[in-house]
XYZ file of C-alpha atoms in Angstrom:
531
model
C 91.352 80.884 155.765
C 93.552 83.921 156.360
C 95.733 84.225 159.413
C 96.473 87.533 161.093
C 99.259 88.968 163.186
C 98.482 91.783 165.627
C 100.999 94.605 165.393
C 101.679 96.379 168.640
C 101.048 100.114 168.838
C 104.219 102.181 168.960
C 105.397 105.755 168.861
C 107.122 106.815 165.646
C 109.406 109.769 165.147
C 108.126 112.832 163.298
C 110.757 113.151 160.598
C 109.515 116.489 159.202
C 106.625 118.949 159.147
C 105.468 120.948 156.153
C 102.638 122.865 154.571
C 102.287 120.588 151.517
C 103.323 116.926 151.431
C 103.417 115.237 148.022
C 103.530 111.437 148.161
C 104.979 110.050 144.933
C 107.277 111.888 142.528
C 106.019 110.481 139.263
C 104.560 112.740 136.572
C 101.774 113.977 138.831
C 103.729 114.329 142.071
C 106.807 115.983 140.575
C 104.543 118.455 138.773
C 102.568 119.127 141.947
C 105.689 119.979 143.946
C 107.127 122.263 141.253
C 103.792 123.999 140.676
C 103.225 124.561 144.404
C 106.670 126.130 144.754
C 106.098 128.393 141.760
C 102.736 129.399 143.211
C 104.495 130.704 146.329
C 104.518 127.814 148.795
C 107.845 127.599 150.612
C 107.422 124.534 152.813
C 106.978 121.443 150.635
C 108.098 117.845 151.142
C 108.251 115.499 148.152
C 108.325 111.817 149.102
C 109.252 109.110 146.555
C 109.894 105.363 146.940
C 112.555 105.236 144.198
C 115.775 107.229 143.953
C 114.565 109.425 141.084
C 111.494 111.274 139.830
C 109.296 110.570 136.849
C 107.685 107.214 137.576
C 106.576 105.614 134.317
C 108.330 108.164 132.091
C 111.811 107.706 133.548
C 111.588 104.352 135.322
C 108.918 102.592 133.279
C 110.332 103.758 129.917
C 107.039 105.090 128.592
C 109.177 107.305 126.433
C 106.667 109.328 124.450
C 103.695 111.530 125.208
C 100.826 111.612 122.681
C 98.250 114.120 121.461
C 99.402 117.364 123.011
C 97.712 119.341 120.227
C 94.434 119.482 118.337
C 94.398 120.858 114.806
C 96.885 123.754 114.997
C 96.745 124.504 118.732
C 98.930 123.130 121.519
C 96.460 122.527 124.341
C 98.665 120.542 126.730
C 101.281 123.044 127.829
C 102.505 124.060 131.280
C 105.044 121.745 132.858
C 104.410 119.093 130.211
C 105.707 121.313 127.414
C 108.484 122.637 129.679
C 110.026 119.149 129.796
C 110.705 119.343 126.079
C 111.753 122.984 126.060
C 114.426 122.109 128.598
C 115.532 118.912 126.830
C 115.610 120.403 123.332
C 119.200 121.776 123.551
C 120.542 118.325 124.488
C 121.595 116.459 121.312
C 119.220 113.605 120.541
C 117.177 113.990 123.735
C 113.822 114.732 122.060
C 112.130 113.911 118.789
C 108.747 115.047 117.468
C 107.009 117.617 115.257
C 107.855 121.196 116.255
C 105.171 123.422 117.724
C 105.258 125.617 114.617
C 104.362 122.613 112.438
C 101.429 121.158 114.373
C 98.244 120.997 112.355
C 100.176 120.996 109.070
C 98.677 118.928 106.260
C 101.770 119.212 104.099
C 101.935 115.740 102.495
C 105.730 115.794 102.555
C 105.850 116.433 106.314
C 103.083 113.922 106.952
C 104.987 111.278 105.014
C 108.188 112.115 106.890
C 106.568 111.810 110.321
C 104.203 108.917 109.589
C 106.867 106.393 110.588
C 106.921 107.798 114.136
C 103.892 106.547 116.035
C 101.269 109.193 116.920
C 103.101 112.118 115.293
C 100.356 112.148 112.634
C 96.710 112.327 113.717
C 94.902 109.050 114.089
C 92.314 108.141 111.485
C 90.633 104.880 110.634
C 87.208 105.781 112.005
C 84.230 107.423 110.333
C 84.324 111.203 110.446
C 87.947 111.607 111.537
C 89.654 114.824 110.496
C 92.153 114.776 107.616
C 95.657 113.717 108.584
C 97.774 116.460 110.155
C 100.885 116.717 112.300
C 100.398 116.311 116.037
C 102.574 117.469 118.912
C 103.747 114.064 120.164
C 107.228 113.900 121.644
C 109.723 111.071 122.181
C 112.512 111.576 124.706
C 115.462 109.870 126.348
C 114.307 108.794 129.835
C 117.694 109.169 131.486
C 118.042 112.742 130.236
C 114.577 113.492 131.588
C 115.527 111.889 134.905
C 118.435 114.343 135.157
C 116.276 117.292 134.144
C 113.554 116.508 136.668
C 116.164 116.589 139.426
C 117.421 119.916 138.097
C 113.897 121.328 138.285
C 113.676 120.292 141.929
C 117.107 121.709 142.725
C 116.027 125.061 141.284
C 113.387 125.130 144.042
C 115.427 123.648 146.863
C 114.562 126.688 148.998
C 110.944 125.455 148.928
C 111.054 121.699 148.251
C 112.729 119.087 150.443
C 113.094 115.837 148.501
C 112.834 112.482 150.281
C 113.815 109.746 147.850
C 113.826 106.103 148.996
C 110.786 106.769 151.191
C 107.581 104.801 150.723
C 104.374 106.442 151.973
C 102.679 103.734 154.047
C 99.532 105.111 155.638
C 97.699 108.367 156.284
C 97.676 110.071 159.665
C 94.068 111.100 160.270
C 92.131 113.210 162.750
C 88.490 112.366 162.153
C 87.994 113.012 158.397
C 90.999 115.298 157.949
C 94.404 114.049 156.833
C 97.281 115.461 158.872
C 100.275 113.685 157.409
C 101.660 110.343 156.320
C 103.667 107.586 157.955
C 106.401 106.268 155.690
C 108.912 103.429 155.554
C 112.589 103.722 154.638
C 115.961 102.239 155.569
C 115.672 104.385 158.713
C 112.490 102.565 159.725
C 108.955 103.885 160.053
C 108.646 107.638 160.616
C 106.083 110.361 159.913
C 105.748 113.623 158.039
C 103.035 116.004 159.227
C 101.365 118.345 156.740
C 98.500 120.781 156.290
C 97.669 119.488 152.794
C 98.608 116.069 151.393
C 98.736 115.211 147.697
C 98.389 111.496 146.976
C 100.285 111.066 143.711
C 101.099 107.390 144.208
C 99.134 106.329 141.119
C 97.419 103.503 142.987
C 95.703 105.507 145.704
C 98.021 104.140 148.370
C 97.026 106.969 150.708
C 93.426 107.831 149.837
C 92.352 104.172 150.025
C 93.147 104.207 153.753
C 91.381 107.465 154.615
C 87.784 106.342 154.205
C 87.429 108.115 150.856
C 85.384 106.074 148.348
C 87.286 104.399 145.529
C 86.858 101.756 142.851
C 89.056 98.873 141.785
C 89.901 97.856 138.258
C 86.678 96.454 136.858
C 86.853 96.141 133.074
C 89.217 93.392 131.985
C 88.979 94.364 128.304
C 90.389 97.868 128.630
C 94.005 98.922 128.219
C 94.058 99.918 131.880
C 93.678 96.285 132.934
C 97.094 95.372 131.512
C 100.617 95.545 132.881
C 103.989 95.747 131.133
C 107.732 95.673 131.460
C 109.339 97.800 128.758
C 112.744 97.001 127.261
C 114.859 98.686 124.610
C 116.737 97.280 121.619
C 119.678 99.134 120.038
C 121.744 98.509 116.927
C 118.684 98.737 114.682
C 117.641 100.958 111.789
C 114.105 102.214 112.349
C 113.959 103.952 108.967
C 114.692 100.635 107.266
C 112.046 98.953 109.416
C 109.525 101.576 108.350
C 110.425 101.106 104.693
C 110.018 97.340 105.118
C 106.615 97.870 106.793
C 105.390 99.915 103.842
C 106.627 97.365 101.319
C 105.336 94.343 103.212
C 102.121 95.090 105.149
C 101.098 91.425 105.222
C 104.503 90.406 106.514
C 104.252 93.125 109.155
C 100.957 91.707 110.433
C 102.524 88.255 110.526
C 105.562 89.582 112.398
C 103.406 91.262 115.037
C 101.310 88.135 115.510
C 104.319 85.834 115.725
C 106.210 88.155 118.081
C 103.227 88.154 120.449
C 102.920 84.377 120.123
C 106.580 83.917 121.039
C 106.191 86.202 124.051
C 102.845 84.782 125.136
C 101.310 88.253 125.381
C 100.797 91.144 122.988
C 103.926 93.165 122.289
C 105.343 95.338 119.534
C 108.368 97.501 118.697
C 107.830 101.265 118.790
C 110.166 104.131 117.821
C 112.293 106.142 120.218
C 114.065 109.492 120.154
C 116.834 108.006 117.986
C 116.852 105.945 114.807
C 119.134 103.181 116.069
C 116.943 102.207 119.013
C 113.362 101.056 119.613
C 111.363 100.076 122.669
C 109.270 96.952 123.049
C 105.966 97.753 124.671
C 103.768 94.936 125.914
C 100.357 94.265 127.376
C 99.817 91.459 129.896
C 96.017 91.118 129.939
C 93.752 91.199 132.977
C 96.488 92.096 135.422
C 96.510 94.609 138.237
C 99.716 96.549 138.896
C 98.880 96.776 142.602
C 98.637 92.981 142.941
C 101.879 91.344 144.110
C 101.371 88.157 142.113
C 100.442 90.019 138.905
C 103.361 92.433 139.237
C 105.881 89.661 139.891
C 104.663 87.494 137.017
C 104.696 90.441 134.613
C 108.332 91.191 135.337
C 109.570 87.598 135.284
C 107.567 86.481 132.262
C 108.635 89.482 130.196
C 112.323 89.037 130.971
C 112.032 85.314 130.277
C 110.883 85.992 126.692
C 113.234 88.839 125.731
C 116.021 86.759 124.168
C 113.604 84.720 122.061
C 111.759 87.823 120.894
C 114.990 89.568 119.968
C 116.267 86.559 118.041
C 113.001 86.386 116.105
C 113.227 90.059 115.121
C 116.777 89.503 113.837
C 115.583 86.661 111.614
C 112.209 88.052 110.554
C 113.420 91.509 109.518
C 117.203 91.415 109.098
C 117.260 94.633 107.065
C 116.427 96.528 110.269
C 117.308 94.163 113.147
C 120.318 92.166 111.908
C 122.673 93.794 114.439
C 120.102 94.383 117.177
C 121.022 93.808 120.804
C 119.354 94.211 124.174
C 120.155 97.730 125.331
C 118.377 97.912 128.690
C 115.303 96.905 130.680
C 113.063 99.398 132.445
C 113.928 99.494 136.155
C 110.296 99.486 137.200
C 107.014 97.823 136.271
C 104.853 99.363 133.566
C 101.735 100.456 135.420
C 98.467 101.508 133.812
C 95.687 101.361 136.387
C 94.599 99.626 139.560
C 92.488 101.585 142.033
C 90.571 104.715 141.001
C 89.280 107.563 143.118
C 85.496 107.836 143.380
C 85.687 111.583 143.755
C 83.378 114.562 143.797
C 83.113 114.176 140.006
C 83.616 110.994 137.981
C 84.799 111.271 134.372
C 82.938 108.972 131.955
C 82.557 108.628 128.171
C 79.861 111.309 128.553
C 82.676 113.824 128.881
C 83.821 112.932 125.367
C 80.466 112.381 123.656
C 78.817 115.587 124.896
C 80.352 119.046 125.487
C 80.896 119.563 129.197
C 81.690 122.910 130.775
C 83.001 122.919 134.333
C 83.307 126.045 136.451
C 86.156 124.339 138.296
C 88.108 123.260 135.191
C 91.819 122.787 135.955
C 93.039 121.110 132.749
C 91.828 121.317 129.153
C 93.429 118.440 127.340
C 93.405 116.893 123.932
C 93.311 113.186 124.764
C 93.034 110.008 122.703
C 89.364 109.246 122.177
C 87.778 108.270 118.874
C 84.427 109.509 120.165
C 85.321 113.203 119.767
C 88.284 112.865 117.392
C 90.665 113.643 120.270
C 89.182 117.092 120.929
C 90.216 118.662 124.256
C 87.917 117.980 127.189
C 87.653 119.815 130.489
C 88.957 118.037 133.584
C 87.391 119.510 136.731
C 89.035 120.054 140.090
C 86.378 117.785 141.610
C 87.922 114.824 139.730
C 90.989 114.982 142.005
C 88.981 115.837 145.139
C 87.964 112.884 147.339
C 84.657 112.598 149.077
C 84.648 112.512 152.876
C 88.357 113.252 153.334
C 89.574 116.827 153.806
C 92.871 118.434 152.771
C 93.748 115.556 150.438
C 94.162 115.903 146.650
C 94.525 112.926 144.303
C 95.931 113.777 140.852
C 97.463 111.325 138.393
C 96.512 107.990 136.907
C 94.148 107.155 139.775
C 92.018 110.217 138.935
C 88.259 109.905 139.465
C 86.896 108.167 136.359
C 84.808 105.122 135.553
C 86.267 101.907 134.158
C 86.036 103.096 130.549
C 86.727 106.796 131.006
C 89.950 106.066 132.890
C 91.563 104.777 129.682
C 91.389 108.277 128.201
C 92.603 110.329 131.169
C 95.369 108.356 132.893
C 98.076 109.002 130.323
C 101.198 111.059 130.989
C 99.805 114.468 129.933
C 96.786 114.147 132.201
C 99.001 113.053 135.093
C 101.213 116.114 134.596
C 98.249 118.462 134.133
C 96.246 117.328 137.153
C 99.417 117.222 139.240
C 100.291 120.794 138.299
C 96.782 121.929 139.201
C 96.876 120.063 142.518
C 100.125 121.790 143.454
C 98.701 125.234 142.727
C 95.484 124.428 144.612
C 97.452 123.274 147.653
C 99.551 126.439 147.590
C 96.457 128.637 147.342
C 94.736 126.785 150.190
C 97.793 127.262 152.404
C 98.161 130.959 151.508
C 94.470 131.673 152.128
C 94.177 129.523 155.234
C 91.351 127.485 153.749
C 90.776 123.797 152.996
C 91.144 121.754 149.831
C 87.374 121.570 149.411
C 86.912 125.307 149.911
C 89.891 126.564 147.930
C 89.368 129.647 145.761
C 89.207 127.839 142.435
C 89.149 131.094 140.455
C 92.509 132.026 141.979
C 93.869 128.557 141.153
C 92.728 128.871 137.541
C 94.223 132.340 137.130
C 97.613 131.217 138.467
C 97.610 128.257 136.092
C 96.606 130.291 133.029
C 98.458 133.535 133.775
C 101.644 132.316 135.449
C 102.114 128.662 134.523
C 101.295 128.494 130.790
C 98.175 126.316 131.167
C 95.402 127.109 128.661
C 91.971 127.018 130.295
C 88.586 127.633 128.653
C 86.749 130.877 129.416
C 89.730 132.213 131.322
C 90.735 135.840 130.629
C 94.430 134.891 130.568
C 93.988 132.261 127.840
C 94.200 133.196 124.177
C 90.549 133.114 122.928
C 91.695 131.484 119.692
C 91.983 128.221 121.655
C 88.252 128.193 122.375
C 87.531 129.342 118.839
C 89.445 126.336 117.559
C 87.215 123.993 119.550
C 84.016 125.781 118.536
C 84.966 125.972 114.855
C 85.571 122.224 114.842
C 82.337 121.379 116.684
C 84.070 119.972 119.779
C 85.095 117.040 117.583
C 81.505 115.793 117.623
C 81.378 115.358 113.860
C 82.428 111.698 114.142
C 79.859 109.000 113.568
C 80.503 107.726 117.074
C 79.478 111.054 118.564
C 76.489 111.352 116.246
C 75.269 107.944 117.394
C 75.463 109.125 120.978
C 73.618 112.354 120.289
C 70.678 111.030 118.343
C 67.177 111.473 119.687
C 66.649 109.586 122.968
C 70.402 108.922 123.147
C 71.782 106.749 125.902
C 75.262 106.613 127.315
C 75.644 103.166 128.785
C 78.027 101.350 131.035
C 78.354 104.563 133.078
C 76.971 105.511 136.454
C 74.507 108.400 136.518
C 75.798 111.516 138.256
C 72.826 113.838 138.132
C 71.168 116.286 135.810
C 74.313 118.307 135.231
C 75.549 115.544 132.936
C 72.154 115.496 131.290
C 72.028 111.913 130.044
C 69.953 108.869 130.894
C 72.044 105.921 131.947
C 71.485 102.245 131.325
C 73.965 100.347 133.474
C 73.470 97.001 131.776
C 75.790 97.452 128.799
C 78.881 99.271 127.659
C 77.694 101.000 124.480
C 76.562 104.473 123.567
C 73.161 103.934 121.968
C 71.319 106.360 119.731
C 67.793 106.312 118.349
C 66.677 103.231 116.453
C 69.436 100.712 115.893
C 72.367 103.166 116.196
C 75.023 101.849 118.519
C 78.576 102.828 119.348
C 80.850 99.848 118.917
C 82.247 99.055 122.402
C 85.545 98.039 120.818
C 85.920 101.604 119.561
C 85.014 103.082 122.941
C 87.910 101.089 124.328
C 90.337 101.935 121.535
C 93.293 103.527 123.281
C 96.925 104.461 122.650
C 99.770 101.973 122.470
C 101.158 102.832 125.912
C-alpha cells in the first residue's frame, strides 16, 4: 500500500516571462527555439535539464541520422541538413554520402559505402527498390554539441537559454497552459509564457495538463527498449568490414556471443571515423521514464563493458586487437515511454496508404518496409494535444500508436516536428491567435520558403519532389503494401480514426490483412532501424 506526503502550498518566484517557452533542448526543442527565432519571435526561453543541447544526439551518442533521402531527392532538410552543412568544414566531424551522390546506383560507390550502416538503401524484403546511396550522416557528438550552442548564440537577442533547469509541472488556467514551474539549484521557480512547447520526449508537461496520452504498450517494438551507448577507439573498421565479408558465419556467431556476454542485444556500429565504433544496445521491455528501468539499464550496461570489449579483442583481433574504451554516453539512451494522444494519431495506415494532410508540417522519408521508406506526411495535428490550449508537443512523444511510433520518433522526425512547432508558435504569437487556431498556411509557407523544408503541394517547394513520389508509386510497390491494399483490406492493431483514414480496423491483432490469406508479417511491421 502506497504512503503519501502532503506538500504544503507555497508561493514561487516568477523567474522569467516570455512569448514562447520551450521545455527540453533535445533535437525537437533546440530546433523549435531556433525556428521560432528565425520566424520573427523575439522573446523565447529555452529550458533544458542538462548543461548542453541535443539530447540523444549529443548526450545519448546516437551518432547517425538515417534515411534523409528517397531515390535521388533529399526530403529531410531544414535544420536537420543545416547541422551537417555547419559541421562539414570541421575535419572528421561528419561522414556520409554527399547530397550530389544520393540515389546513385554506381556499384563502385555502393560497395564503398556498404560498410557504413544505412548509407545504402535497405533491401531484404519483397519489392524493395534496387540498392542506391542514401543520405545518412554520422557525426562527432561533441562537435555537434558545440555547434548547437553556436546556433543559439547567433540568436541570443531572441533566445534566453536556461540550462540545468528541469521543467516540473505546467501552470494552468482552466484548459490553457500559461507557463511551467521548474526545479534547479536555485530551487523551484516559474516561467510564464503565451505558448509552451513540450519537447521533453516523455511528455513531462502534457501528461499533467489533462491532455490524453498513451503509455508504452507493445513490448516487442524497438520503442520498448532502452540503451546506454559507449564508444571503442583504437580499432580498424575497414578491417572489421573486410572480416565480415569474408566470414559471415563467424560474424553471426560474434553478434550472438557478444549479446550473450552482455545479457542483452548489442552490436558495434560505425562512427564518423575509421578508428572508432559505438556499441548500441537494446534492453528489452524497459521504459525510459521508469526509475528502476533507467537505473538498471545504466548499471547493467556499464557492468558488461569490460567483458564485451575483451571478447571483441579476442574474437576479431584483426580489427579490435588494440581497442580500448573511449567514452560512455553521459545520458541514458531513450526511445519511447509516453505518447501524445493528439488531434491526429499516426498509425501504419500512414505508410500503407497514401495520406494527404492539409496541415502537413513535415514530409519525411522514414524507415518503414511497408512503403520502401517513401516520405510520408506528418500533420500539425500530430503535435497538437486535445483539450489543452497553447501547448505543442513535437519530438519522440509525437501522437502515434504503439506500432507507428517506431517509424516517427527518430532524430529526423524530432528535428522536423520541432522546427514546425517553433514556426507555429511564432506565427500564433505574431497573429495573436492560439495554437489550435494558428494560420497553418502561413506556417507552411515560412517552413518551405524561408527554412528549407520541402512540403507537398506547397508553391515554394520544387515540384520535382512530388513527381519523385508519384513516379515511384508512393513506395507502394512492395508486397507488404500490396497485401494491405487488396480487396477488403484491413489494417489491424490500430485504432480507427474516422472516414478520412478510409480503412476498417480490427483491433484484435497486429497485422495488415488483405483479401484471402494475404497477411503482412507483424515482424516486418516492427522492423526498425538499429538506433
